[in-house]
PDB file of C-alpha atoms in Angstrom:
ATOM      1  CA  GLU E  16     -15.351  -6.049   2.918  1.00  0.00           C
ATOM      2  CA  VAL E  17     -11.624  -5.546   2.503  1.00  0.00           C
ATOM      3  CA  GLN E  18      -9.582  -7.823   4.754  1.00  0.00           C
ATOM      4  CA  LEU E  19      -5.843  -8.075   5.209  1.00  0.00           C
ATOM      5  CA  VAL E  20      -4.546 -10.786   7.534  1.00  0.00           C
ATOM      6  CA  GLU E  21      -0.853 -11.039   8.369  1.00  0.00           C
ATOM      7  CA  SER E  22       0.849 -14.194   9.591  1.00  0.00           C
ATOM      8  CA  GLY E  23       4.308 -15.647  10.035  1.00  0.00           C
ATOM      9  CA  GLY E  24       5.614 -13.558  12.894  1.00  0.00           C
ATOM     10  CA  GLY E  25       7.464 -15.037  15.839  1.00  0.00           C
ATOM     11  CA  LEU E  26      10.697 -15.193  17.784  1.00  0.00           C
ATOM     12  CA  VAL E  27      13.905 -15.502  15.783  1.00  0.00           C
ATOM     13  CA  GLN E  28      17.572 -15.187  16.679  1.00  0.00           C
ATOM     14  CA  PRO E  29      19.751 -12.400  15.287  1.00  0.00           C
ATOM     15  CA  GLY E  30      20.994 -13.373  11.859  1.00  0.00           C
ATOM     16  CA  GLY E  31      17.990 -15.597  11.274  1.00  0.00           C
ATOM     17  CA  SER E  32      15.234 -15.468   8.685  1.00  0.00           C
ATOM     18  CA  LEU E  33      11.469 -15.212   8.701  1.00  0.00           C
ATOM     19  CA  ARG E  34       8.816 -14.996   6.003  1.00  0.00           C
ATOM     20  CA  LEU E  35       5.702 -12.937   6.606  1.00  0.00           C
ATOM     21  CA  SER E  36       2.497 -13.395   4.650  1.00  0.00           C
ATOM     22  CA  CYS E  37      -0.512 -11.181   4.136  1.00  0.00           C
ATOM     23  CA  ALA E  38      -3.719 -12.770   2.877  1.00  0.00           C
ATOM     24  CA  ALA E  39      -6.002 -10.329   1.079  1.00  0.00           C
ATOM     25  CA  SER E  40      -9.720 -10.656   0.423  1.00  0.00           C
ATOM     26  CA  GLY E  41     -12.712  -8.532  -0.460  1.00  0.00           C
ATOM     27  CA  PHE E  42     -11.080  -6.666  -3.336  1.00  0.00           C
ATOM     28  CA  THR E  43      -9.187  -7.218  -6.593  1.00  0.00           C
ATOM     29  CA  PHE E  44      -5.725  -7.754  -5.107  1.00  0.00           C
ATOM     30  CA  SER E  45      -3.951  -7.566  -8.467  1.00  0.00           C
ATOM     31  CA  GLY E  46      -5.201  -4.018  -8.955  1.00  0.00           C
ATOM     32  CA  TYR E  47      -3.309  -2.435  -6.069  1.00  0.00           C
ATOM     33  CA  TRP E  48       0.161  -1.527  -4.915  1.00  0.00           C
ATOM     34  CA  MET E  49       0.800  -3.077  -1.504  1.00  0.00           C
ATOM     35  CA  SER E  50       3.091  -2.082   1.361  1.00  0.00           C
ATOM     36  CA  TRP E  51       4.663  -3.404   4.523  1.00  0.00           C
ATOM     37  CA  VAL E  52       4.820  -0.946   7.444  1.00  0.00           C
ATOM     38  CA  ARG E  53       6.270  -1.682  10.881  1.00  0.00           C
ATOM     39  CA  GLN E  54       6.175  -0.290  14.392  1.00  0.00           C
ATOM     40  CA  ALA E  55       8.995  -1.070  16.797  1.00  0.00           C
ATOM     41  CA  PRO E  56       8.162  -1.163  20.514  1.00  0.00           C
ATOM     42  CA  GLY E  57       7.601   2.367  21.795  1.00  0.00           C
ATOM     43  CA  LYS E  58       8.326   3.850  18.381  1.00  0.00           C
ATOM     44  CA  GLY E  59       6.334   5.295  15.504  1.00  0.00           C
ATOM     45  CA  LEU E  60       5.252   3.869  12.193  1.00  0.00           C
ATOM     46  CA  GLU E  61       7.906   3.158   9.541  1.00  0.00           C
ATOM     47  CA  TRP E  62       7.314   2.215   5.914  1.00  0.00           C
ATOM     48  CA  VAL E  63       9.402  -0.867   5.065  1.00  0.00           C
ATOM     49  CA  ALA E  64       8.737  -1.851   1.457  1.00  0.00           C
ATOM     50  CA  ASN E  65       6.167  -1.749  -1.291  1.00  0.00           C
ATOM     51  CA  ILE E  66       5.432  -3.523  -4.560  1.00  0.00           C
ATOM     52  CA  LYS E  67       3.585  -2.638  -7.733  1.00  0.00           C
ATOM     53  CA  GLN E  68       0.525  -4.509  -8.915  1.00  0.00           C
ATOM     54  CA  ASP E  69       2.454  -6.855 -11.218  1.00  0.00           C
ATOM     55  CA  GLY E  70       5.565  -7.057  -9.045  1.00  0.00           C
ATOM     56  CA  SER E  71       7.681  -5.172 -11.592  1.00  0.00           C
ATOM     57  CA  GLU E  72       8.619  -2.388  -9.173  1.00  0.00           C
ATOM     58  CA  LYS E  73       9.727  -2.801  -5.573  1.00  0.00           C
ATOM     59  CA  TYR E  74      11.059  -0.225  -3.133  1.00  0.00           C
ATOM     60  CA  TYR E  75      12.657  -0.541   0.293  1.00  0.00           C
ATOM     61  CA  VAL E  76      13.627   1.645   3.218  1.00  0.00           C
ATOM     62  CA  ASP E  77      17.421   1.944   3.387  1.00  0.00           C
ATOM     63  CA  SER E  78      17.699  -0.025   6.637  1.00  0.00           C
ATOM     64  CA  VAL E  79      16.307  -3.246   5.109  1.00  0.00           C
ATOM     65  CA  ARG E  80      17.492  -3.007   1.495  1.00  0.00           C
ATOM     66  CA  GLY E  81      19.542  -6.085   0.620  1.00  0.00           C
ATOM     67  CA  ARG E  82      18.143  -8.072   3.571  1.00  0.00           C
ATOM     68  CA  PHE E  83      14.378  -8.024   2.974  1.00  0.00           C
ATOM     69  CA  THR E  84      12.503  -8.992  -0.191  1.00  0.00           C
ATOM     70  CA  VAL E  85       8.898  -8.095  -0.901  1.00  0.00           C
ATOM     71  CA  SER E  86       6.915 -10.269  -3.302  1.00  0.00           C
ATOM     72  CA  ARG E  87       3.348 -11.132  -4.188  1.00  0.00           C
ATOM     73  CA  ASP E  88       1.297 -13.919  -5.715  1.00  0.00           C
ATOM     74  CA  ASN E  89      -1.763 -12.418  -7.368  1.00  0.00           C
ATOM     75  CA  ALA E  90      -3.228 -15.863  -8.045  1.00  0.00           C
ATOM     76  CA  LYS E  91      -3.229 -16.501  -4.294  1.00  0.00           C
ATOM     77  CA  ASN E  92      -4.151 -12.922  -3.304  1.00  0.00           C
ATOM     78  CA  SER E  93      -1.096 -12.855  -1.087  1.00  0.00           C
ATOM     79  CA  LEU E  94       1.718 -10.488  -0.200  1.00  0.00           C
ATOM     80  CA  TYR E  95       4.999 -11.657   1.309  1.00  0.00           C
ATOM     81  CA  LEU E  96       8.033 -10.252   3.102  1.00  0.00           C
ATOM     82  CA  GLN E  97      11.126 -12.451   3.218  1.00  0.00           C
ATOM     83  CA  MET E  98      13.336 -11.176   6.022  1.00  0.00           C
ATOM     84  CA  ASN E  99      16.952 -12.371   6.171  1.00  0.00           C
ATOM     85  CA  SER E 100      19.921 -11.407   8.350  1.00  0.00           C
ATOM     86  CA  LEU E 101      17.524 -10.169  11.009  1.00  0.00           C
ATOM     87  CA  ARG E 102      18.756  -7.687  13.604  1.00  0.00           C
ATOM     88  CA  ASP E 103      17.517  -6.690  17.033  1.00  0.00           C
ATOM     89  CA  GLU E 104      16.261  -3.435  15.562  1.00  0.00           C
ATOM     90  CA  ASP E 105      13.927  -5.322  13.215  1.00  0.00           C
ATOM     91  CA  THR E 106      11.797  -6.260  16.223  1.00  0.00           C
ATOM     92  CA  ALA E 107       8.390  -4.749  15.493  1.00  0.00           C
ATOM     93  CA  VAL E 108       4.779  -5.331  14.636  1.00  0.00           C
ATOM     94  CA  TYR E 109       4.606  -5.666  10.855  1.00  0.00           C
ATOM     95  CA  TYR E 110       1.486  -4.492   9.038  1.00  0.00           C
ATOM     96  CA  CYS E 111       0.493  -4.955   5.442  1.00  0.00           C
ATOM     97  CA  ALA E 112      -1.444  -2.099   3.897  1.00  0.00           C
ATOM     98  CA  ARG E 113      -3.258  -1.441   0.646  1.00  0.00           C
ATOM     99  CA  GLU E 114      -2.201   1.616  -1.323  1.00  0.00           C
ATOM    100  CA  VAL E 115      -4.679   3.784  -3.172  1.00  0.00           C
ATOM    101  CA  ARG E 116      -3.154   5.878  -5.949  1.00  0.00           C
ATOM    102  CA  ILE E 117      -6.076   8.006  -7.055  1.00  0.00           C
ATOM    103  CA  SER E 118      -6.424  11.692  -6.107  1.00  0.00           C
ATOM    104  CA  GLY E 119      -3.572  11.490  -3.664  1.00  0.00           C
ATOM    105  CA  TRP E 120      -1.746   8.376  -2.642  1.00  0.00           C
ATOM    106  CA  TYR E 121      -2.526   6.770   0.714  1.00  0.00           C
ATOM    107  CA  TYR E 122      -3.136   3.583   2.702  1.00  0.00           C
ATOM    108  CA  ASP E 123      -6.854   2.982   3.002  1.00  0.00           C
ATOM    109  CA  ASN E 124      -6.816  -0.466   4.611  1.00  0.00           C
ATOM    110  CA  TRP E 125      -4.421  -2.142   7.023  1.00  0.00           C
ATOM    111  CA  GLY E 126      -4.119  -5.550   8.605  1.00  0.00           C
ATOM    112  CA  GLN E 127      -3.969  -6.108  12.357  1.00  0.00           C
ATOM    113  CA  GLY E 128      -0.257  -6.825  12.265  1.00  0.00           C
ATOM    114  CA  THR E 129       2.066  -9.688  13.169  1.00  0.00           C
ATOM    115  CA  LEU E 130       4.793  -9.416  15.800  1.00  0.00           C
ATOM    116  CA  VAL E 131       8.397 -10.204  14.928  1.00  0.00           C
ATOM    117  CA  THR E 132      10.815 -10.480  17.829  1.00  0.00           C
ATOM    118  CA  VAL E 133      14.527 -10.743  17.109  1.00  0.00           C
ATOM    119  CA  SER E 134      16.368 -11.842  20.211  1.00  0.00           C
ATOM    120  CA  SER E 135      18.892 -14.389  21.394  1.00  0.00           C
TER     121      SER E 135
ATOM    122  CA  ASP D  21      14.483  11.154   2.060  1.00  0.00           C
ATOM    123  CA  ILE D  22      11.730  13.606   2.922  1.00  0.00           C
ATOM    124  CA  GLN D  23      11.581  14.262   6.678  1.00  0.00           C
ATOM    125  CA  MET D  24       8.260  14.900   8.385  1.00  0.00           C
ATOM    126  CA  THR D  25       8.461  16.879  11.620  1.00  0.00           C
ATOM    127  CA  GLN D  26       5.336  16.530  13.705  1.00  0.00           C
ATOM    128  CA  SER D  27       4.443  18.559  16.792  1.00  0.00           C
ATOM    129  CA  PRO D  28       3.726  18.329  19.589  1.00  0.00           C
ATOM    130  CA  SER D  29       4.923  14.818  20.427  1.00  0.00           C
ATOM    131  CA  SER D  30       2.182  14.577  23.035  1.00  0.00           C
ATOM    132  CA  LEU D  31      -0.606  16.652  24.445  1.00  0.00           C
ATOM    133  CA  SER D  32      -3.195  16.454  27.201  1.00  0.00           C
ATOM    134  CA  ALA D  33      -6.702  17.623  26.452  1.00  0.00           C
ATOM    135  CA  SER D  34     -10.220  17.351  27.772  1.00  0.00           C
ATOM    136  CA  VAL D  35     -13.336  16.079  26.088  1.00  0.00           C
ATOM    137  CA  GLY D  36     -14.783  18.923  24.048  1.00  0.00           C
ATOM    138  CA  ASP D  37     -11.450  20.674  23.491  1.00  0.00           C
ATOM    139  CA  ARG D  38     -10.248  21.804  20.084  1.00  0.00           C
ATOM    140  CA  VAL D  39      -6.996  20.044  19.256  1.00  0.00           C
ATOM    141  CA  THR D  40      -4.460  20.984  16.585  1.00  0.00           C
ATOM    142  CA  ILE D  41      -1.516  18.872  15.441  1.00  0.00           C
ATOM    143  CA  THR D  42       1.007  20.155  12.950  1.00  0.00           C
ATOM    144  CA  CYS D  43       3.354  18.482  10.515  1.00  0.00           C
ATOM    145  CA  ARG D  44       6.123  20.142   8.488  1.00  0.00           C
ATOM    146  CA  ALA D  45       7.726  18.561   5.444  1.00  0.00           C
ATOM    147  CA  SER D  46      11.425  19.064   4.730  1.00  0.00           C
ATOM    148  CA  GLN D  47      10.630  19.908   1.112  1.00  0.00           C
ATOM    149  CA  ASN D  48       7.689  20.444  -1.177  1.00  0.00           C
ATOM    150  CA  ILE D  49       5.239  17.527  -1.144  1.00  0.00           C
ATOM    151  CA  ASP D  50       2.320  19.281  -2.843  1.00  0.00           C
ATOM    152  CA  SER D  51      -0.770  17.848  -1.155  1.00  0.00           C
ATOM    153  CA  PHE D  52       0.558  14.301  -0.771  1.00  0.00           C
ATOM    154  CA  LEU D  53      -0.063  14.314   2.980  1.00  0.00           C
ATOM    155  CA  ASN D  54      -2.194  11.893   4.933  1.00  0.00           C
ATOM    156  CA  TRP D  55      -3.249  11.632   8.575  1.00  0.00           C
ATOM    157  CA  PHE D  56      -3.773   8.407  10.521  1.00  0.00           C
ATOM    158  CA  GLN D  57      -5.123   7.550  13.953  1.00  0.00           C
ATOM    159  CA  HIS D  58      -3.544   4.616  15.768  1.00  0.00           C
ATOM    160  CA  LYS D  59      -4.715   2.910  18.935  1.00  0.00           C
ATOM    161  CA  PRO D  60      -2.715   0.199  20.762  1.00  0.00           C
ATOM    162  CA  GLY D  61      -3.288  -3.261  19.336  1.00  0.00           C
ATOM    163  CA  LYS D  62      -5.347  -1.954  16.433  1.00  0.00           C
ATOM    164  CA  ALA D  63      -4.699  -1.299  12.781  1.00  0.00           C
ATOM    165  CA  PRO D  64      -3.958   2.344  11.932  1.00  0.00           C
ATOM    166  CA  LYS D  65      -6.977   4.185  10.554  1.00  0.00           C
ATOM    167  CA  LEU D  66      -6.911   6.689   7.701  1.00  0.00           C
ATOM    168  CA  LEU D  67      -8.529  10.004   8.648  1.00  0.00           C
ATOM    169  CA  ILE D  68      -7.507  12.508   5.990  1.00  0.00           C
ATOM    170  CA  HIS D  69      -5.895  12.015   2.580  1.00  0.00           C
ATOM    171  CA  ALA D  70      -4.447  14.528   0.144  1.00  0.00           C
ATOM    172  CA  ALA D  71      -4.067  17.059   2.983  1.00  0.00           C
ATOM    173  CA  SER D  72      -7.732  17.940   3.384  1.00  0.00           C
ATOM    174  CA  ASN D  73      -9.958  15.136   2.120  1.00  0.00           C
ATOM    175  CA  LEU D  74     -11.961  13.434   4.834  1.00  0.00           C
ATOM    176  CA  GLN D  75     -11.944   9.669   4.434  1.00  0.00           C
ATOM    177  CA  SER D  76     -15.376   8.099   4.084  1.00  0.00           C
ATOM    178  CA  GLY D  77     -16.894   7.230   7.456  1.00  0.00           C
ATOM    179  CA  VAL D  78     -14.622   9.526   9.477  1.00  0.00           C
ATOM    180  CA  PRO D  79     -16.491  12.031  11.687  1.00  0.00           C
ATOM    181  CA  SER D  80     -16.611  15.604  10.439  1.00  0.00           C
ATOM    182  CA  ARG D  81     -14.938  16.893  13.622  1.00  0.00           C
ATOM    183  CA  PHE D  82     -11.675  15.862  11.940  1.00  0.00           C
ATOM    184  CA  SER D  83     -10.280  18.222   9.318  1.00  0.00           C
ATOM    185  CA  GLY D  84      -6.994  18.853   7.559  1.00  0.00           C
ATOM    186  CA  SER D  85      -5.417  21.895   5.994  1.00  0.00           C
ATOM    187  CA  ALA D  86      -2.204  22.881   4.270  1.00  0.00           C
ATOM    188  CA  SER D  87      -0.037  25.938   3.788  1.00  0.00           C
ATOM    189  CA  GLY D  88       3.091  25.340   1.756  1.00  0.00           C
ATOM    190  CA  THR D  89       5.035  22.623   3.533  1.00  0.00           C
ATOM    191  CA  ASP D  90       3.031  22.988   6.767  1.00  0.00           C
ATOM    192  CA  PHE D  91       0.044  20.758   7.396  1.00  0.00           C
ATOM    193  CA  THR D  92      -2.503  20.727  10.203  1.00  0.00           C
ATOM    194  CA  LEU D  93      -4.896  18.161  11.609  1.00  0.00           C
ATOM    195  CA  THR D  94      -7.700  19.662  13.685  1.00  0.00           C
ATOM    196  CA  ILE D  95     -10.172  17.883  15.924  1.00  0.00           C
ATOM    197  CA  SER D  96     -12.900  20.430  16.542  1.00  0.00           C
ATOM    198  CA  SER D  97     -14.380  18.855  19.679  1.00  0.00           C
ATOM    199  CA  LEU D  98     -12.387  16.012  21.196  1.00  0.00           C
ATOM    200  CA  GLN D  99     -14.414  12.898  21.988  1.00  0.00           C
ATOM    201  CA  PRO D 100     -13.492  10.038  24.350  1.00  0.00           C
ATOM    202  CA  GLU D 101     -12.804   7.708  21.418  1.00  0.00           C
ATOM    203  CA  ASP D 102     -10.275  10.172  19.956  1.00  0.00           C
ATOM    204  CA  PHE D 103      -7.591   9.501  22.556  1.00  0.00           C
ATOM    205  CA  ALA D 104      -4.918   7.847  20.435  1.00  0.00           C
ATOM    206  CA  THR D 105      -1.676   8.543  18.597  1.00  0.00           C
ATOM    207  CA  TYR D 106      -1.875  10.521  15.353  1.00  0.00           C
ATOM    208  CA  TYR D 107       0.617  10.322  12.504  1.00  0.00           C
ATOM    209  CA  CYS D 108       1.127  12.397   9.403  1.00  0.00           C
ATOM    210  CA  GLN D 109       2.604  10.684   6.358  1.00  0.00           C
ATOM    211  CA  GLN D 110       3.896  11.962   3.024  1.00  0.00           C
ATOM    212  CA  SER D 111       3.354   9.986  -0.165  1.00  0.00           C
ATOM    213  CA  TYR D 112       5.112  12.399  -2.531  1.00  0.00           C
ATOM    214  CA  SER D 113       8.384  10.505  -2.852  1.00  0.00           C
ATOM    215  CA  THR D 114       9.102   6.860  -3.620  1.00  0.00           C
ATOM    216  CA  SER D 115       9.779   6.290   0.084  1.00  0.00           C
ATOM    217  CA  TRP D 116       6.650   7.166   2.039  1.00  0.00           C
ATOM    218  CA  THR D 117       7.661   8.576   5.434  1.00  0.00           C
ATOM    219  CA  PHE D 118       5.734   9.204   8.649  1.00  0.00           C
ATOM    220  CA  GLY D 119       5.976  11.884  11.262  1.00  0.00           C
ATOM    221  CA  GLN D 120       7.067  10.845  14.763  1.00  0.00           C
ATOM    222  CA  GLY D 121       3.496  10.777  16.045  1.00  0.00           C
ATOM    223  CA  THR D 122       1.433  12.836  18.494  1.00  0.00           C
ATOM    224  CA  LYS D 123      -0.049  11.062  21.480  1.00  0.00           C
ATOM    225  CA  VAL D 124      -3.319  12.643  22.593  1.00  0.00           C
ATOM    226  CA  GLU D 125      -3.999  11.872  26.242  1.00  0.00           C
ATOM    227  CA  ILE D 126      -6.811  12.608  28.643  1.00  0.00           C
ATOM    228  CA  LYS D 127      -6.298  15.663  30.828  1.00  0.00           C
TER     229      LYS D 127
END
């Protein structure tokens, strides 16, 4: 069974940093693109960043580019999101999701999410 | 970036009703359109991928269709467990974007 478990969320002051982790199991982690998606309170879903299987390609939404860094450790079956210079508007539940890129591209599995609250 | 305009933003319906949600892309996205169901405190769930392909394990009352840049999610007979928020999402461009969501509420 595919499992994605996020951790690392919490309360942080504006300008601070936080590192999220996503532990993957039940599938060959190194064979998939992976994404981070967030949902701010009362808002919809927003793609944040994704990373290719070997980490050679990374993409970011404009609002986090230069502040957030996505990475992965295939030996540890783990995905990470380093978040620096955090802003109030980064407050959200952050989900990791597995991308399938066969006959259409889509997220077929998601974690339960971890809450990040940016507030003074 | 490709914009996804979803409508309506919310709707009220009764169990057994036929429900239709639409999503319009700001440019051509071929069939790179997916639909998700999201309930509070839960992980989003994939319903439809590539515009009209039902994800394994999803009830057949859910269906998707496409016409140009317009996409439709249909629930043929709404069930109590279907009350949730539904999102379309395009995966055509490098930046995958979601629609604003449609909240389906009990009438």
